[in-house]
């Protein structure tokens, strides 16, 4: 019996000891993932507190003093922003606006279940949508009377689906079954009848208009591929049979048919654009959680539409040079020879050069008009028939067949007349002043955007030296205030002529402007502006133009010299020369000819047909290329590094003392010297949504969050004003800042001031209200084609529209202390194989497209004309972006963060970037080539820690004998620490802090849970073990 | 009906055998997922395997000679085996928590290989849990001399 009870005690001791081990492990893990657990459980497990507070400690203040103010402030801004982000593409017979109390029938599955926003990042806030803001609720609240039978039909269908998709950071407000990218979701008439046999019974009553909504979902990691669909072109962006059936039903039953385009990826709209029975087409993109109020306001004429397409709308999205090299179809032939950890998969040869988007279509059109040989002739598969299908025989390229809506296209409910009043080119060639007057010549109030384009001469030198030139390129833009009928506004733009320069990577190896005729032009869109230039050159419809242009809207000037000097030196004083053309860090695959045996032939306008890109597949990586792909190409040296001192404790300076200090402040050396290599690496290796502390300099760590659309994982229950929690925070639990339209919508507004305000309200107030000094946004990679499902989180295909929008958002965010992390640098053109894909292109393309785009934000370019004229705005646009995130894709062969050419030579040296540079979610792994990345200016690795390299480990076997013994790494680490501390000292990371600031841990429910478990199991283990071991009284007596 | 001594002895040995096999399978899965697939090429922490190996030796000792050992010695052995396996499963879990975090917190990001490594690891963890439970059952049954 005694033995039996001993056995029981032993068993209990074993069970409780296992429980203790499990509770301890759980505790360790939970503390490591504190931030995501807080987000998941809606808890707070720490807060930053200061013993003594002073008004002077608060450099930035929120506009919102309560959760109610924050909720309403975000809502009101989201609706205001949305008003300017919907592009009217067609409006026959003034079909729009409709009456505020119109009785309308909503048709199309997306009229009930629209795409509110991206999924998988920058997700529209689900709780906001669910609580009275769905499309039909917003429309009804604005006064529309909606056909109940149709609503019931779609409701019956959607009740069979699962509400709430799969996203990153939050749950998207979408039906899970409607979120894919490999099919088009629509119900046929037969299917409608299955869900409601009387779906059509109220057509006659609700017949002021049929509003048909067609849409496509999108978001981070969403991939689209061409072909394979039941559409005219075979592409997913064409209208499906079911969608066409619904539209036909609308035409049959309603006099007025309005189509809303609920997609950020360009859809193929030729069939409805050319259909006389379709009265209106309104592009709405992704309106956001409150955005359907804005859609209703535009539909009913409360506001006139004033957005313009920031991407060209081609008749066939799959037939263009960029699509010849796309997707996952080009794995390295020897991919299996690489270890999985090396993250090698495929490559992308961007053989189209600068000719993506409207640059391709407009330039080729210009050459057709000019009669350039090879411009009109087109091989099968490279041009489009009149019906939008891909041509299967050789023939002729025809702009009218290729393009449905040009870049910059957008209509209004009123009309405007723009006159190019004056152009003054400065003598140093660097800037020009351009004055334009806009007059509202219609009957209702509205806003108009001035789009200023330029043309540079395409010369014999260019042809001989592989310099490509687009026939038209956007140089700048401004938007008027709301102009009443008959009113005018005159705007003077200071145009940066550096954006006119072309990059000559073959001969001059820098930016050049050549002798020849240059043109500025304004126009209703890019094609209209080009037609104006062609008119100035004496061309007419007789030459094949689509319409005669207006030469009065152009300005011509001539430069007489070949100039390779003016734009060859950066503002920082650094000489601009090739960094991506030759050598290990090249992005031009031709630099690796010896390793691949392949020569890439890039598309040239001197031979459109002959040089149309081919697909580059089956390439084997060997030699230098193979070495760089393995992401481990820097050999650590063992040197005398005694000149570098670490962990100095003499100084009393802390980060707090360096608030708003300039980068060159001499005190930085003292502060930086306090940090040890180990401490910095522990900080750098843990940069997901909770930034690790640097205690030696008094930095307590901070929360960070994605994304471009607002905070992904933090909500108003955490809201505070100057460190004091909102009294009404609990009433707004679960509501947050992700309520505005998609970033792409914002860009389509062509409104820099609006973008600035977006930066302040969406990113900046997320920082101040939710305690998130670091916001991972804005997103600003260029659209290379329609098939990047993540396109809505970015802005445009054009580097100036994207660059100036991004710059404005950054400036607005930073005005509130937000430390932005622009994502990404760079070239994230597709989500397919995004982690590890090696992206190759000419240095001209890299510099003139993506890098020119990103540069605008880093050098604080694109200041709105209204800010220039306003003394109260004198302090804006003084400091460029202070943070960036590198991309998953490689730059050339090398992990983005480890490419010296882009990260060091261009980003840090040419652009003078002095801020925080974090990898995407790589952790400290071979994906990010950690030691190489540190060497070239990466300051942090996004991930959860757990580095697996000896050289990252603490102690005598690790850091002390490796990184600390390499001079170049030591110098780089000192710089990286400087960059980090400077960025933090100029951000809300030091808002409200002083020398008494410290972290106070709180007893969140999960912390209480594991602590209690440790306590109980620990006690049980002790008791049962002792009881099992100590002989009982009976046993003692028996002995 | 009360268990006979023979049945009880058989049950005890079977429980130990199950614990041994399950622990070895768990360790094998840990090694497999550490050396192949998504996690291949990383520095491996071999402590779970080491702890399991020691536990396996002790389990073998009990299987072969447990019937002839003093009850206290058997008790200490099973307790130590329990602790070794508990530590092994905890280290295994901590080494794989990153995969779970990627899959759960960043659902749009992870490659299929990572999900595969994660799910296979879950099987390994279940094996360890089975080993621990089986060891506890064996302890409950005892050698019953």
Short mmCIF file of C-alpha atoms in Angstrom, two decimals, chain A residues 3-4 6-7 10-11 13-15 17-18 21-22 25 28-29 32-33 36-37 40 119-121 166-169 220-221 339-341 688 834 888 920-921 925 927 944-946 948-950 953 1021 1025 1028, chain B residues 37-43 71-72 74-76 78-79 82-83 85-87 89-91 93-94 97-99 101-102 104-111 114 129 132 135-136 138-145:
data_model
loop_
_atom_site.label_atom_id
_atom_site.label_comp_id
_atom_site.label_asym_id
_atom_site.label_seq_id
_atom_site.Cartn_x
_atom_site.Cartn_y
_atom_site.Cartn_z
CA UNK A 3 4.53 1.38 -2.29
CA UNK A 4 1.31 2.12 -4.14
CA UNK A 6 4.68 6.26 -3.34
CA UNK A 7 4.05 5.33 -6.92
CA UNK A 10 5.97 9.78 -8.12
CA UNK A 11 3.53 9.92 -11.00
CA UNK A 13 5.66 14.57 -9.39
CA UNK A 14 6.46 13.55 -12.95
CA UNK A 15 3.28 15.05 -14.35
CA UNK A 17 7.43 18.54 -13.44
CA UNK A 18 6.44 18.18 -17.08
CA UNK A 21 8.76 22.64 -17.96
CA UNK A 22 5.88 23.39 -20.30
CA UNK A 25 8.80 27.25 -22.00
CA UNK A 28 9.78 32.30 -22.49
CA UNK A 29 8.03 32.06 -25.83
CA UNK A 32 9.47 36.76 -27.05
CA UNK A 33 6.24 37.29 -28.95
CA UNK A 36 1.76 39.89 -31.50
CA UNK A 37 0.21 38.29 -28.39
CA UNK A 40 -4.19 38.89 -30.62
CA UNK A 119 -6.01 41.70 -48.08
CA UNK A 120 -2.74 40.46 -46.67
CA UNK A 121 -1.41 43.83 -45.60
CA UNK A 166 -6.99 35.35 -44.52
CA UNK A 167 -4.71 38.28 -44.04
CA UNK A 168 -1.57 39.50 -42.40
CA UNK A 169 -2.02 41.39 -39.17
CA UNK A 220 0.24 41.17 -50.33
CA UNK A 221 1.29 37.79 -51.72
CA UNK A 339 20.80 24.95 -50.42
CA UNK A 340 17.28 25.91 -49.38
CA UNK A 341 18.69 28.34 -46.86
CA UNK A 688 9.62 42.79 -36.12
CA UNK A 834 9.13 37.55 -54.23
CA UNK A 888 12.59 40.39 -50.45
CA UNK A 920 11.84 42.63 -44.86
CA UNK A 921 10.84 39.63 -42.78
CA UNK A 925 19.25 34.42 -41.99
CA UNK A 927 18.16 35.20 -47.09
CA UNK A 944 11.85 37.30 -34.30
CA UNK A 945 15.51 36.82 -33.55
CA UNK A 946 17.07 33.32 -33.49
CA UNK A 948 21.86 30.89 -36.69
CA UNK A 949 25.35 32.15 -37.47
CA UNK A 950 28.45 31.66 -35.38
CA UNK A 953 26.66 34.57 -31.35
CA UNK A 1021 6.43 19.45 -8.32
CA UNK A 1025 8.73 15.14 -5.23
CA UNK A 1028 7.69 10.76 -2.98
CA UNK B 37 13.90 20.95 -46.20
CA UNK B 38 13.24 24.50 -45.07
CA UNK B 39 15.61 24.42 -42.09
CA UNK B 40 18.52 22.78 -43.89
CA UNK B 41 21.78 24.65 -43.64
CA UNK B 42 21.08 26.27 -40.31
CA UNK B 43 23.14 25.64 -37.20
CA UNK B 71 11.89 0.39 -6.42
CA UNK B 72 13.60 3.63 -5.45
CA UNK B 74 13.37 2.58 -10.72
CA UNK B 75 11.52 5.61 -9.42
CA UNK B 76 14.54 7.85 -9.79
CA UNK B 78 11.65 7.15 -14.50
CA UNK B 79 11.71 10.60 -12.96
CA UNK B 82 10.63 12.28 -17.50
CA UNK B 83 12.78 15.35 -16.93
CA UNK B 85 12.12 14.08 -22.26
CA UNK B 86 10.37 17.17 -20.89
CA UNK B 87 13.45 19.26 -21.58
CA UNK B 89 10.30 18.46 -26.04
CA UNK B 90 10.59 22.01 -24.71
CA UNK B 91 13.82 22.65 -26.65
CA UNK B 93 9.21 23.32 -29.40
CA UNK B 94 11.30 26.44 -28.86
CA UNK B 97 8.21 28.28 -32.56
CA UNK B 98 9.57 30.60 -35.25
CA UNK B 99 7.85 28.48 -37.89
CA UNK B 101 4.96 32.44 -35.65
CA UNK B 102 5.61 32.87 -39.37
CA UNK B 104 0.27 32.24 -37.81
CA UNK B 105 1.31 35.88 -37.60
CA UNK B 106 2.36 36.39 -41.20
CA UNK B 107 0.05 34.05 -43.09
CA UNK B 108 0.75 35.60 -46.46
CA UNK B 109 4.49 35.18 -46.26
CA UNK B 110 5.67 31.68 -45.66
CA UNK B 111 6.77 29.27 -48.39
CA UNK B 114 8.19 26.13 -44.06
CA UNK B 129 4.33 13.78 -25.69
CA UNK B 132 6.28 11.17 -21.75
CA UNK B 135 6.73 6.80 -19.25
CA UNK B 136 4.29 8.14 -16.68
CA UNK B 138 4.95 2.83 -16.81
CA UNK B 139 5.78 4.57 -13.58
CA UNK B 140 2.20 4.20 -12.45
CA UNK B 141 2.25 0.48 -13.21
CA UNK B 142 5.60 -0.03 -11.54
CA UNK B 143 7.72 -3.19 -11.48
CA UNK B 144 5.42 -4.76 -8.89
CA UNK B 145 7.88 -7.25 -7.40
#
